Amino acid sequence: MQNESRPPFFPMMIDIHDKNVLIIGGGQVASRRAKTLLTCGAKVHAVSCEFIDEFPECTEKITRAFEPDDIDSGFIFVIAATDSRETNRLIHDIAKSKGIPVNVSDSQSECDFFFPSLIAHENIAVSVNSAGVSSSLTRRLSDRLRRVWSSWVEEISKSLS
């Protein structure tokens, strides 16, 4: 399962609290990404012709087709999560031309970064990522960590007090 042709990615954590992030898409993948970003305090702006019922409330939710001018330098990064390969490629190209990092949900080769699975208890967090090799492996490992993470954090925090 492991991809031996490259080393693991550097797990950089960044502060996105009160920072603007753009998600283009309104389906399951976009919804999961929005929930994670909102958990981390981002100002999530979403554009899609339609949003699934479970899509979280965002800073701004625009119900219409993506327009190239939606991507501007006010965003720290962009998520392309539409169901159209052509649209995702266009989003990638526009973001790259403006120097904005982009994650493209259906193309590992077009990603500047990969979306981790976040496991958090209060402000103590870890993440799991497989560099796009296996989302099912990432999900299973994350689920196992979630079951124990809070108790581990509380146990170790108490021992340090």
One Martini backbone bead per residue (centre of mass of N, CA, C, O) as a GRO file, in nm:
protein
  161
    1MET     BB    1   0.055   0.064  -0.017
    2GLN     BB    2   0.312   0.193  -0.021
    3ASN     BB    3   0.500   0.465  -0.153
    4GLU     BB    4   0.842   0.427  -0.247
    5SER     BB    5   0.906   0.685  -0.452
    6ARG     BB    6   0.863   0.859  -0.182
    7PRO     BB    7   0.853   1.066   0.057
    8PRO     BB    8   0.715   1.210   0.297
    9PHE     BB    9   0.537   1.453   0.404
   10PHE     BB   10   0.534   1.758   0.540
   11PRO     BB   11   0.378   1.841   0.860
   12MET     BB   12   0.225   2.131   0.827
   13MET     BB   13   0.120   2.376   1.051
   14ILE     BB   14  -0.142   2.623   1.024
   15ASP     BB   15  -0.279   2.938   1.062
   16ILE     BB   16  -0.646   2.992   0.978
   17HIS     BB   17  -0.747   3.201   1.150
   18ASP     BB   18  -0.934   3.434   0.980
   19LYS     BB   19  -0.901   3.302   0.704
   20ASN     BB   20  -0.931   3.286   0.358
   21VAL     BB   21  -1.133   3.035   0.192
   22LEU     BB   22  -1.179   2.842  -0.110
   23ILE     BB   23  -1.471   2.666  -0.226
   24ILE     BB   24  -1.532   2.446  -0.504
   25GLY     BB   25  -1.823   2.314  -0.415
   26GLY     BB   26  -2.122   2.097  -0.277
   27GLY     BB   27  -2.034   1.826  -0.177
   28GLN     BB   28  -1.891   1.591   0.015
   29VAL     BB   29  -1.598   1.688  -0.007
   30ALA     BB   30  -1.649   1.988   0.044
   31SER     BB   31  -1.784   1.948   0.319
   32ARG     BB   32  -1.546   1.820   0.468
   33ARG     BB   33  -1.351   2.053   0.424
   34ALA     BB   34  -1.520   2.274   0.558
   35LYS     BB   35  -1.534   2.151   0.842
   36THR     BB   36  -1.232   2.155   0.896
   37LEU     BB   37  -1.184   2.459   0.850
   38LEU     BB   38  -1.387   2.556   1.068
   39THR     BB   39  -1.247   2.417   1.308
   40CYS     BB   40  -0.983   2.613   1.237
   41GLY     BB   41  -1.122   2.917   1.175
   42ALA     BB   42  -1.209   2.965   0.901
   43LYS     BB   43  -1.302   3.153   0.616
   44VAL     BB   44  -1.562   3.023   0.435
   45HIS     BB   45  -1.585   3.004   0.082
   46ALA     BB   46  -1.865   2.913  -0.134
   47VAL     BB   47  -1.902   2.753  -0.465
   48SER     BB   48  -2.225   2.656  -0.611
   49CYS     BB   49  -2.502   2.538  -0.765
   50GLU     BB   50  -2.497   2.318  -0.527
   51PHE     BB   51  -2.597   2.193  -0.201
   52ILE     BB   52  -2.582   1.997   0.037
   53ASP     BB   53  -2.747   1.965   0.331
   54GLU     BB   54  -2.465   1.918   0.505
   55PHE     BB   55  -2.364   2.182   0.448
   56PRO     BB   56  -2.206   2.419   0.595
   57GLU     BB   57  -2.184   2.702   0.744
   58CYS     BB   58  -2.062   3.002   0.614
   59THR     BB   59  -1.940   3.301   0.545
   60GLU     BB   60  -1.985   3.211   0.231
   61LYS     BB   61  -2.267   3.136   0.002
   62ILE     BB   62  -2.266   3.054  -0.346
   63THR     BB   63  -2.537   3.008  -0.584
   64ARG     BB   64  -2.332   2.910  -0.847
   65ALA     BB   65  -2.129   2.927  -1.085
   66PHE     BB   66  -1.821   2.928  -1.160
   67GLU     BB   67  -1.580   3.199  -1.161
   68PRO     BB   68  -1.272   3.316  -1.220
   69ASP     BB   69  -1.311   3.575  -1.021
   70ASP     BB   70  -1.330   3.413  -0.748
   71ILE     BB   71  -1.023   3.419  -0.773
   72ASP     BB   72  -0.824   3.566  -0.520
   73SER     BB   73  -0.574   3.709  -0.309
   74GLY     BB   74  -0.759   3.667  -0.037
   75PHE     BB   75  -0.660   3.372  -0.054
   76ILE     BB   76  -0.466   3.116   0.086
   77PHE     BB   77  -0.667   2.899  -0.047
   78VAL     BB   78  -0.777   2.632  -0.272
   79ILE     BB   79  -1.072   2.432  -0.346
   80ALA     BB   80  -1.123   2.161  -0.576
   81ALA     BB   81  -1.477   2.010  -0.567
   82THR     BB   82  -1.589   1.905  -0.826
   83ASP     BB   83  -1.756   1.706  -1.094
   84SER     BB   84  -1.533   1.856  -1.283
   85ARG     BB   85  -1.243   1.827  -1.448
   86GLU     BB   86  -1.236   2.096  -1.602
   87THR     BB   87  -1.290   2.283  -1.361
   88ASN     BB   88  -1.056   2.190  -1.181
   89ARG     BB   89  -0.835   2.269  -1.383
   90LEU     BB   90  -0.906   2.569  -1.397
   91ILE     BB   91  -0.866   2.631  -1.100
   92HIS     BB   92  -0.574   2.553  -1.093
   93ASP     BB   93  -0.466   2.753  -1.309
   94ILE     BB   94  -0.557   3.014  -1.170
   95ALA     BB   95  -0.421   2.981  -0.897
   96LYS     BB   96  -0.132   2.950  -1.004
   97SER     BB   97  -0.124   3.231  -1.156
   98LYS     BB   98  -0.173   3.370  -0.849
   99GLY     BB   99  -0.016   3.206  -0.615
  100ILE     BB  100  -0.228   2.985  -0.517
  101PRO     BB  101  -0.292   2.739  -0.334
  102VAL     BB  102  -0.396   2.395  -0.435
  103ASN     BB  103  -0.676   2.168  -0.414
  104VAL     BB  104  -0.744   1.862  -0.596
  105SER     BB  105  -0.971   1.608  -0.563
  106ASP     BB  106  -0.902   1.456  -0.873
  107SER     BB  107  -0.569   1.550  -0.854
  108GLN     BB  108  -0.268   1.487  -0.737
  109SER     BB  109  -0.080   1.650  -0.949
  110GLU     BB  110  -0.247   1.940  -0.871
  111CYS     BB  111  -0.129   1.948  -0.586
  112ASP     BB  112   0.014   2.145  -0.325
  113PHE     BB  113  -0.180   1.991  -0.126
  114PHE     BB  114  -0.296   1.785   0.137
  115PHE     BB  115  -0.566   1.661   0.294
  116PRO     BB  116  -0.619   1.605   0.610
  117SER     BB  117  -0.680   1.417   0.888
  118LEU     BB  118  -0.842   1.537   1.166
  119ILE     BB  119  -0.725   1.528   1.512
  120ALA     BB  120  -0.912   1.661   1.797
  121HIS     BB  121  -0.842   1.829   2.121
  122GLU     BB  122  -0.909   2.108   2.111
  123ASN     BB  123  -0.569   2.229   2.049
  124ILE     BB  124  -0.501   1.926   1.999
  125ALA     BB  125  -0.319   1.798   1.710
  126VAL     BB  126  -0.359   1.565   1.443
  127SER     BB  127  -0.248   1.399   1.138
  128VAL     BB  128  -0.352   1.227   0.835
  129ASN     BB  129  -0.146   1.109   0.553
  130SER     BB  130  -0.096   0.962   0.203
  131ALA     BB  131  -0.037   1.141  -0.049
  132GLY     BB  132  -0.296   1.019  -0.214
  133VAL     BB  133  -0.286   0.697  -0.209
  134SER     BB  134  -0.503   0.646   0.061
  135SER     BB  135  -0.806   0.725   0.186
  136SER     BB  136  -0.882   0.467   0.344
  137LEU     BB  137  -0.636   0.457   0.527
  138THR     BB  138  -0.666   0.734   0.650
  139ARG     BB  139  -0.949   0.687   0.770
  140ARG     BB  140  -0.885   0.439   0.951
  141LEU     BB  141  -0.663   0.569   1.122
  142SER     BB  142  -0.832   0.808   1.223
  143ASP     BB  143  -1.054   0.649   1.365
  144ARG     BB  144  -0.865   0.519   1.573
  145LEU     BB  145  -0.756   0.783   1.696
  146ARG     BB  146  -1.027   0.912   1.787
  147ARG     BB  147  -1.092   0.695   2.012
  148VAL     BB  148  -0.814   0.799   2.191
  149TRP     BB  149  -0.723   1.098   2.193
  150SER     BB  150  -0.869   1.239   2.431
  151SER     BB  151  -0.760   1.050   2.654
  152TRP     BB  152  -0.464   1.104   2.604
  153VAL     BB  153  -0.461   1.408   2.650
  154GLU     BB  154  -0.577   1.403   2.938
  155GLU     BB  155  -0.370   1.214   3.069
  156ILE     BB  156  -0.114   1.383   3.004
  157SER     BB  157  -0.205   1.653   3.121
  158LYS     BB  158  -0.235   1.551   3.415
  159SER     BB  159   0.069   1.455   3.445
  160LEU     BB  160   0.174   1.769   3.410
  161SER     BB  161   0.025   1.912   3.670
   0.00000   0.00000   0.00000
